[in-house]
Tab-separated table of C-alpha atoms in Angstrom:
chain	number	residue	atom	x	y	z
A	22	MET	CA	0.000	0.000	0.000
A	23	VAL	CA	1.264	3.488	-0.823
A	24	ARG	CA	1.828	5.531	2.310
A	25	LEU	CA	0.303	8.961	2.052
A	26	HIS	CA	0.764	9.980	5.652
A	27	MET	CA	0.545	13.734	6.062
A	28	LYS	CA	2.858	15.600	8.416
A	29	LEU	CA	3.097	19.174	9.520
A	30	ALA	CA	5.710	20.932	7.417
A	31	LYS	CA	8.941	22.184	8.963
A	32	ASP	CA	8.533	25.520	10.760
A	33	ILE	CA	4.813	24.983	11.325
A	34	LEU	CA	3.364	25.236	14.846
A	35	LEU	CA	-0.111	23.924	15.570
A	36	ARG	CA	-1.955	24.824	18.748
A	37	LYS	CA	-5.400	23.632	19.767
A	38	VAL	CA	-7.677	26.407	21.019
A	39	GLY	CA	-10.708	24.709	22.490
A	40	GLU	CA	-12.124	22.712	19.584
A	41	GLU	CA	-10.483	25.038	17.078
A	42	ALA	CA	-6.840	25.521	16.176
A	43	VAL	CA	-4.309	28.173	15.251
A	44	ILE	CA	-1.299	27.620	13.073
A	45	LEU	CA	1.876	29.669	12.913
A	46	ASP	CA	4.308	29.455	10.031
A	47	LEU	CA	7.537	30.446	11.766
A	48	ALA	CA	9.349	31.100	8.504
A	49	SER	CA	6.871	33.600	7.115
A	50	GLN	CA	5.321	34.718	10.433
A	51	ARG	CA	1.877	34.005	8.971
A	52	TYR	CA	-0.920	32.876	11.263
A	53	PHE	CA	-3.936	30.765	10.297
A	54	ALA	CA	-7.102	29.952	12.197
A	55	LEU	CA	-9.000	26.716	11.722
A	56	ASP	CA	-12.600	26.330	12.784
A	57	GLU	CA	-13.745	23.202	14.593
A	58	VAL	CA	-14.388	21.135	11.471
A	59	ALA	CA	-11.198	22.193	9.696
A	60	ALA	CA	-9.176	21.509	12.856
A	61	ASP	CA	-10.754	18.068	13.068
A	62	MET	CA	-9.954	17.349	9.438
A	63	LEU	CA	-6.342	18.383	9.906
A	64	SER	CA	-6.063	16.160	12.993
A	65	SER	CA	-7.503	13.246	11.008
A	66	LEU	CA	-5.029	13.809	8.179
A	67	LEU	CA	-2.129	13.899	10.629
A	68	GLU	CA	-3.237	10.938	12.722
A	69	THR	CA	-4.019	8.445	9.991
A	70	GLU	CA	-1.926	6.658	7.393
A	71	THR	CA	-3.847	7.602	4.248
A	72	ASN	CA	-6.400	10.126	3.100
A	73	ASN	CA	-8.988	7.336	2.918
A	74	ASP	CA	-8.323	6.450	6.556
A	75	ALA	CA	-8.842	10.099	7.462
A	76	LEU	CA	-12.077	10.160	5.489
A	77	GLU	CA	-13.358	6.993	7.186
A	78	LYS	CA	-12.611	8.455	10.588
A	79	LEU	CA	-14.547	11.625	9.765
A	80	VAL	CA	-17.491	9.745	8.215
A	81	LEU	CA	-17.929	7.891	11.500
A	82	LYS	CA	-17.971	11.159	13.396
A	83	TYR	CA	-20.056	13.516	11.268
A	84	ASP	CA	-23.680	13.093	10.354
A	85	ALA	CA	-23.283	14.226	6.749
A	86	PRO	CA	-23.234	12.516	3.337
A	87	TRP	CA	-19.989	10.684	2.569
A	88	GLU	CA	-19.492	12.610	-0.664
A	89	GLU	CA	-19.862	15.954	1.115
A	90	ILE	CA	-17.297	15.031	3.763
A	91	ARG	CA	-14.925	13.746	1.105
A	92	ALA	CA	-15.213	17.004	-0.859
A	93	ASP	CA	-14.664	19.122	2.263
A	94	LEU	CA	-11.674	17.038	3.339
A	95	GLU	CA	-10.111	17.317	-0.102
A	96	GLU	CA	-10.667	21.067	-0.128
A	97	ILE	CA	-9.012	21.476	3.270
A	98	ARG	CA	-6.164	19.130	2.333
A	99	LEU	CA	-5.389	21.067	-0.843
A	100	GLU	CA	-5.594	24.393	0.985
A	101	LEU	CA	-3.200	23.192	3.705
A	102	LEU	CA	-0.851	21.790	1.077
A	103	GLY	CA	-1.031	25.007	-0.931
A	104	GLN	CA	-0.167	27.094	2.124
A	105	GLY	CA	2.770	24.813	2.903
A	106	ILE	CA	1.274	23.749	6.218
A	107	ILE	CA	1.313	20.011	5.570
A	108	GLY	CA	3.370	17.882	3.265
B	28	MET	CA	36.973	42.566	29.036
B	29	GLU	CA	35.411	45.974	29.400
B	30	TRP	CA	33.445	46.673	32.576
B	31	ARG	CA	31.017	49.506	33.070
B	32	ASP	CA	28.349	50.619	35.474
B	33	ALA	CA	24.831	49.474	34.823
B	34	TYR	CA	21.666	51.335	35.704
B	35	THR	CA	18.868	49.039	36.715
B	36	TYR	CA	15.174	49.891	36.521
B	37	GLN	CA	11.994	48.083	37.360
B	38	VAL	CA	9.667	47.858	34.352
B	39	ALA	CA	6.603	45.624	34.186
B	40	GLY	CA	7.692	43.684	37.219
B	41	ARG	CA	11.065	42.887	35.654
B	42	LYS	CA	14.509	44.344	36.143
B	43	VAL	CA	16.135	45.781	33.060
B	44	SER	CA	19.621	47.283	33.171
B	45	PHE	CA	21.009	49.865	30.777
B	46	ASP	CA	24.563	50.942	30.141
B	47	ARG	CA	23.547	54.525	30.878
B	48	PRO	CA	20.965	56.315	32.987
B	49	VAL	CA	17.556	56.546	31.373
B	50	GLN	CA	15.833	59.688	32.528
B	51	ARG	CA	12.348	58.594	31.499
B	52	LEU	CA	12.563	55.498	33.667
B	53	SER	CA	13.858	57.216	36.751
B	54	LYS	CA	10.541	58.614	37.922
B	55	GLY	CA	8.644	56.433	40.317
B	56	GLU	CA	10.870	53.456	39.722
B	57	LYS	CA	13.645	51.923	41.668
B	58	THR	CA	17.048	52.826	40.356
B	59	GLU	CA	20.104	50.985	41.515
B	60	LYS	CA	22.902	52.992	40.055
B	61	GLY	CA	26.188	51.186	39.865
B	62	LEU	CA	25.044	48.195	41.907
B	63	ARG	CA	26.179	45.798	39.287
B	64	GLN	CA	28.673	45.936	36.539
B	65	ILE	CA	28.369	44.535	33.101
B	66	SER	CA	30.645	43.534	30.311
B	67	THR	CA	30.009	44.986	26.906
B	68	LEU	CA	28.298	42.444	24.723
B	69	LYS	CA	30.580	41.219	21.995
B	70	PHE	CA	29.408	39.853	18.684
B	71	PRO	CA	32.251	37.955	17.085
B	72	ALA	CA	32.070	37.786	13.320
B	73	GLY	CA	30.967	34.475	11.911
B	74	SER	CA	29.059	33.149	14.922
B	75	PRO	CA	25.771	31.519	13.899
B	76	TYR	CA	22.741	33.758	14.052
B	77	GLN	CA	19.168	34.170	13.078
B	78	LEU	CA	18.408	37.404	11.264
B	79	VAL	CA	14.866	38.774	11.448
B	80	GLU	CA	14.020	41.804	9.328
B	81	ALA	CA	10.854	43.760	9.917
B	82	GLU	CA	9.117	46.949	8.957
B	83	GLY	CA	7.253	48.774	11.667
B	84	TRP	CA	6.269	52.049	13.207
B	85	LEU	CA	7.983	53.960	15.950
B	86	LEU	CA	5.431	56.535	17.022
B	87	ASP	CA	4.694	58.295	13.720
B	88	SER	CA	7.759	57.181	11.776
B	89	GLN	CA	8.106	54.051	9.680
B	90	ILE	CA	11.206	52.070	10.603
B	91	HIS	CA	13.133	49.098	9.285
B	92	VAL	CA	14.556	46.864	11.986
B	93	LYS	CA	17.190	44.164	11.595
B	94	THR	CA	17.388	41.886	14.605
B	95	HIS	CA	20.357	39.525	14.830
B	96	TYR	CA	19.918	36.660	17.273
B	97	ARG	CA	23.260	35.183	18.296
B	98	PRO	CA	24.337	32.914	21.134
B	99	GLU	CA	25.994	35.938	22.749
B	100	GLY	CA	22.916	38.130	22.632
B	101	VAL	CA	20.659	40.068	20.306
B	102	ARG	CA	21.765	43.006	18.185
B	103	MET	CA	19.022	45.273	16.974
B	104	GLU	CA	19.620	47.771	14.182
B	105	ILE	CA	16.868	50.337	13.876
B	106	CYS	CA	17.735	51.941	10.575
B	107	GLY	CA	18.462	55.598	11.164
B	108	SER	CA	17.708	55.328	14.875
B	109	GLY	CA	20.682	53.512	16.316
B	110	GLU	CA	21.938	50.049	17.205
B	111	TYR	CA	21.268	48.287	20.448
B	112	ALA	CA	22.332	45.053	22.117
B	113	VAL	CA	20.129	42.997	24.396
B	114	ASP	CA	21.485	40.051	26.341
B	115	THR	CA	19.885	36.657	25.796
B	116	ARG	CA	17.885	36.843	29.037
B	117	GLY	CA	16.589	40.342	28.438
B	118	ASN	CA	18.246	41.717	31.566
B	119	LEU	CA	20.564	44.189	29.887
B	120	ILE	CA	20.332	46.740	27.082
B	121	GLU	CA	23.412	48.409	25.683
B	122	VAL	CA	23.604	51.224	23.196
B	123	LEU	CA	26.038	50.338	20.400
B	124	GLN	CA	25.302	53.391	18.308
B	125	ARG	CA	22.889	56.185	19.076
B	126	PRO	CA	21.196	58.761	16.883
B	127	ALA	CA	22.230	62.358	17.510
B	128	ASP	CA	18.724	63.590	18.218
B	129	GLU	CA	17.892	63.133	21.906
B	130	LEU	CA	14.146	62.587	21.420
B	131	GLN	CA	14.704	60.098	18.610
B	132	PHE	CA	17.222	58.271	20.812
B	133	GLU	CA	14.814	58.065	23.736
B	134	GLN	CA	11.993	56.840	21.509
B	135	SER	CA	14.211	54.177	19.987
B	136	LEU	CA	15.786	52.943	23.211
B	137	LEU	CA	12.436	52.681	24.991
B	138	GLY	CA	10.820	51.170	21.899
B	139	PRO	CA	11.870	47.902	20.233
B	140	PRO	CA	14.930	47.129	22.444
B	141	LEU	CA	12.986	47.486	25.700
B	142	ILE	CA	10.002	45.606	24.287
B	143	LEU	CA	12.333	42.814	23.164
B	144	ALA	CA	14.089	42.718	26.550
B	145	LEU	CA	10.730	42.326	28.293
B	146	ALA	CA	9.648	39.626	25.817
B	147	LEU	CA	12.828	37.700	26.632
B	148	GLN	CA	11.682	37.896	30.269
B	149	GLY	CA	8.179	36.613	29.438
B	150	VAL	CA	6.349	39.957	29.304
B	151	TRP	CA	4.524	40.831	26.077
B	152	CYS	CA	3.782	44.424	25.134
B	153	LEU	CA	0.464	45.136	23.470
B	154	HIS	CA	-0.296	48.159	21.314
B	155	ALA	CA	-3.122	49.141	23.586
B	156	SER	CA	-4.621	51.753	25.804
B	157	ALA	CA	-6.056	50.595	29.085
B	158	VAL	CA	-7.956	51.757	32.139
B	159	SER	CA	-8.547	50.232	35.512
B	160	TYR	CA	-12.022	49.901	36.976
B	161	GLN	CA	-12.778	48.380	40.360
B	162	GLY	CA	-9.261	46.999	40.557
B	163	ASN	CA	-9.349	45.329	37.166
B	164	CYS	CA	-7.844	46.319	33.858
B	165	LEU	CA	-9.804	46.852	30.636
B	166	VAL	CA	-7.624	46.753	27.563
B	167	PHE	CA	-8.493	48.524	24.305
B	168	LEU	CA	-6.985	47.224	21.091
B	169	GLY	CA	-7.396	48.387	17.523
B	170	ASP	CA	-5.784	49.931	14.505
B	171	SER	CA	-3.914	53.185	14.831
B	172	GLY	CA	-6.295	56.106	14.793
B	173	ARG	CA	-9.299	54.036	15.867
B	174	GLY	CA	-9.626	55.924	19.127
B	175	LYS	CA	-7.909	53.779	21.760
B	176	SER	CA	-6.304	56.770	23.450
B	177	THR	CA	-9.457	58.873	23.132
B	178	LEU	CA	-11.584	56.218	24.811
B	179	ALA	CA	-9.049	55.668	27.615
B	180	ALA	CA	-8.757	59.426	28.161
B	181	TYR	CA	-12.546	59.815	28.287
B	182	LEU	CA	-12.988	56.922	30.705
B	183	ALA	CA	-10.156	58.185	32.911
B	184	GLY	CA	-12.271	61.279	33.508
B	185	GLN	CA	-15.226	59.228	34.732
B	186	ALA	CA	-15.822	58.151	38.298
B	187	GLY	CA	-14.244	54.833	39.151
B	188	PHE	CA	-11.903	54.673	36.159
B	189	SER	CA	-8.216	55.523	35.996
B	190	LYS	CA	-5.809	55.343	33.088
B	191	VAL	CA	-3.280	52.530	32.961
B	192	SER	CA	-1.762	52.901	29.516
B	193	ASP	CA	-1.985	55.155	26.504
B	194	ASP	CA	-0.069	53.269	23.820
B	195	ILE	CA	1.972	50.317	25.085
B	196	LEU	CA	0.702	47.893	27.703
B	197	PRO	CA	2.946	45.127	29.068
B	198	ILE	CA	1.117	41.971	30.098
B	199	GLU	CA	2.200	38.682	31.597
B	200	VAL	CA	0.189	35.522	31.275
B	201	GLY	CA	-0.004	33.333	34.348
B	202	HIS	CA	-1.709	29.994	34.881
B	203	ASP	CA	-4.932	31.544	36.095
B	204	GLN	CA	-4.693	35.235	35.304
B	205	VAL	CA	-3.450	37.798	32.817
B	206	ARG	CA	-1.827	40.771	34.514
B	207	ALA	CA	-1.066	44.210	33.107
B	208	TYR	CA	1.490	46.767	34.204
B	209	ALA	CA	1.034	50.522	34.254
B	210	ASP	CA	4.670	51.530	34.423
B	211	PHE	CA	5.787	51.334	30.799
B	212	PRO	CA	6.997	54.767	29.604
B	213	GLN	CA	4.196	56.137	27.431
B	214	LEU	CA	6.098	58.157	24.865
B	215	LYS	CA	3.123	59.541	22.973
B	216	LEU	CA	1.877	61.651	25.820
B	217	PRO	CA	3.237	65.094	26.641
B	218	GLU	CA	5.004	65.286	30.001
B	219	ASP	CA	2.064	66.758	31.916
B	220	GLU	CA	-0.389	64.136	30.622
B	221	ARG	CA	1.695	61.076	31.303
B	222	VAL	CA	0.113	58.323	33.263
B	223	GLN	CA	1.105	58.294	36.892
B	224	GLN	CA	3.581	55.481	36.902
B	225	GLN	CA	2.641	52.855	39.386
B	226	GLY	CA	4.068	49.550	40.354
B	227	GLY	CA	2.267	46.270	40.757
B	228	ALA	CA	0.236	44.203	38.389
B	229	ILE	CA	-3.448	44.676	37.627
B	230	PRO	CA	-5.566	41.665	36.633
B	231	VAL	CA	-6.970	41.996	33.115
B	232	GLN	CA	-10.714	41.477	32.987
B	233	GLY	CA	-11.358	41.967	29.294
B	234	PHE	CA	-9.762	42.807	25.958
B	235	PHE	CA	-11.848	45.057	23.698
B	236	LEU	CA	-11.115	45.319	19.992
B	237	LEU	CA	-12.389	48.734	18.878
B	238	GLU	CA	-14.193	48.857	15.549
B	239	ASP	CA	-16.212	51.364	13.571
B	240	PHE	CA	-19.869	50.404	13.734
B	241	PRO	CA	-23.062	52.378	13.090
B	242	GLN	CA	-24.420	51.548	16.533
B	243	LEU	CA	-23.031	50.515	19.876
B	244	ALA	CA	-22.321	46.782	19.896
B	245	LEU	CA	-20.387	44.455	22.144
B	246	LYS	CA	-19.805	40.820	21.264
B	247	GLU	CA	-17.368	38.220	22.536
B	248	VAL	CA	-15.280	36.684	19.757
B	249	GLU	CA	-14.497	33.015	19.290
B	250	GLN	CA	-11.224	31.758	20.690
B	251	THR	CA	-9.189	31.569	17.492
B	252	THR	CA	-10.162	35.163	16.729
B	253	ALA	CA	-9.207	36.048	20.287
B	254	VAL	CA	-5.767	34.506	19.825
B	255	SER	CA	-5.344	36.241	16.475
B	256	THR	CA	-6.374	39.581	17.991
B	257	LEU	CA	-3.762	39.312	20.735
B	258	VAL	CA	-1.078	38.131	18.313
B	259	HIS	CA	-1.652	40.954	15.859
B	260	ASN	CA	-1.780	43.642	18.516
B	261	THR	CA	1.544	42.722	20.090
B	262	ALA	CA	4.205	45.374	19.674
B	263	ALA	CA	7.450	44.462	17.907
B	264	ALA	CA	6.362	40.833	17.397
B	265	ARG	CA	7.823	40.955	13.896
B	266	THR	CA	11.269	41.282	15.444
B	267	PHE	CA	10.865	38.054	17.434
B	268	SER	CA	13.028	35.002	16.881
B	269	ARG	CA	11.425	31.636	16.219
B	270	GLU	CA	11.771	30.728	19.889
B	271	LEU	CA	10.092	33.952	20.978
B	272	LEU	CA	7.339	33.552	18.377
B	273	THR	CA	6.617	30.098	19.770
B	274	GLN	CA	6.485	31.373	23.360
B	275	HIS	CA	4.383	34.331	22.248
B	276	LEU	CA	1.833	32.134	20.476
B	277	ASP	CA	1.559	29.908	23.538
B	278	ALA	CA	1.062	32.972	25.744
B	279	CYS	CA	-1.676	34.316	23.443
B	280	VAL	CA	-3.449	30.945	23.402
B	281	GLN	CA	-3.272	30.831	27.191
B	282	ALA	CA	-4.451	34.449	27.544
B	283	ALA	CA	-7.392	33.889	25.195
B	284	GLY	CA	-8.457	30.984	27.386
B	285	LEU	CA	-8.329	33.094	30.533
B	286	VAL	CA	-9.731	36.474	29.502
B	287	PRO	CA	-12.572	37.172	27.070
B	288	VAL	CA	-11.906	39.222	23.956
B	289	PHE	CA	-14.773	41.392	22.698
B	290	ARG	CA	-15.454	43.376	19.576
B	291	LEU	CA	-16.565	46.796	20.750
B	292	GLY	CA	-18.188	48.677	17.891
B	293	TYR	CA	-19.442	52.240	18.016
B	294	PRO	CA	-19.629	55.254	15.716
B	295	ARG	CA	-16.720	57.695	15.601
B	296	ASP	CA	-18.568	60.261	17.617
B	297	TYR	CA	-17.269	61.672	20.878
B	298	ASN	CA	-20.858	62.184	22.045
B	299	ARG	CA	-21.381	58.416	22.071
B	300	LEU	CA	-18.570	57.749	24.540
B	301	PRO	CA	-20.887	57.996	27.597
B	302	ASP	CA	-22.932	55.140	26.082
B	303	VAL	CA	-19.723	53.173	25.537
B	304	ALA	CA	-18.771	53.704	29.173
B	305	ASP	CA	-22.194	52.461	30.323
B	306	LYS	CA	-21.940	49.419	28.082
B	307	LEU	CA	-18.514	48.601	29.473
B	308	LYS	CA	-19.737	48.895	33.062
B	309	LEU	CA	-22.635	46.556	32.305
B	310	SER	CA	-20.361	44.033	30.663
B	311	LEU	CA	-17.966	44.189	33.600
B	312	ASN	CA	-20.744	43.526	36.075
B	313	PHE	CA	-21.739	40.558	33.930
B	314	LEU	CA	-18.150	39.300	33.806
B	315	GLU	CA	-17.841	39.703	37.558
B	316	ARG	CA	-21.019	37.674	38.129
B	317	SER	CA	-19.868	34.983	35.694
B	318	LEU	CA	-16.548	34.733	37.479
B	319	LEU	CA	-18.234	34.432	40.882
B	320	GLU	CA	-20.603	31.754	39.576
B	321	TYR	CA	-17.671	29.906	38.054
B	322	GLN	CA	-15.746	30.085	41.326
B	323	GLU	CA	-18.792	28.929	43.308
B	324	GLU	CA	-19.313	26.016	40.930
B	325	GLY	CA	-15.624	25.141	41.188
């Protein structure tokens, strides 16, 4: 199986704030805020081996259509990748 | 090794020594002239360092600051306004090169170098005005020109309020409380309007982000916004090293968990300030009740 495990990129700090999260990119001094769902999706991406594992974890948690969760997860994943937060 | 006298002052509950007397800090603060001696900080060429470059404002002037973090200490170049050295623990500030103009020198020395020295000692300086009310501190944040000083000045003239800060407010974040200090030199104010410098820490009861709004409105923000508000209203944060940025973020997260942050919107109209004062008093009574209920439940 191809490992697609996501990790926080170098220079990225993640701090939980209640159910939400803030991220600091130490290199650029940019800050990001994640709402509860986005923070949960990031945690799932970081804690599981593949994107599908992350999706399965979220499907069990959220009462929403599978396709909707998949689309949201992909959107968040691409945004985090694009900002250099995960890799 | 070169030895010189140091002049030690109490600022925001911390001791900071300078390689020369600092007139602005002498009033109302403990000065221990010549009680300790210091060696001039040396920065050997080639030692590893982290360079942080930042643009910022020093009062009404835009400045470019280069901050060199080295194992021996921190060297801060404020372009056109001198060079300063701060030791790694933030206990000592030395002037490496000073501008000729006395006022510009004072503003520089008591600006980024002092703010950095305090940060290295775990005290974060907010761009904020503040007042105390019933023994607690209310902190007003917002963009330049939004009316932080005007609101603090108005409230200071009302019964029960007194001014704590006009422009820079040092805070420290404890396990169960955020505390503010009223003794930072407020450079914006003319001599006769300066805040009476006082020692001791004042518990912070609320942070209020001032915004233009057609009517009076007060709303608590969510926690990530609270963290972001504190982060972005910290003075000289762009000069921080990675280690300081990490400590600063942790302090802001902790502070946002301890003290509520509100958006306080009102029209830019001096005649509405009495309504703002009433709204603040109401919110403080509510906060006080909430705290008591929380303590009783605990």
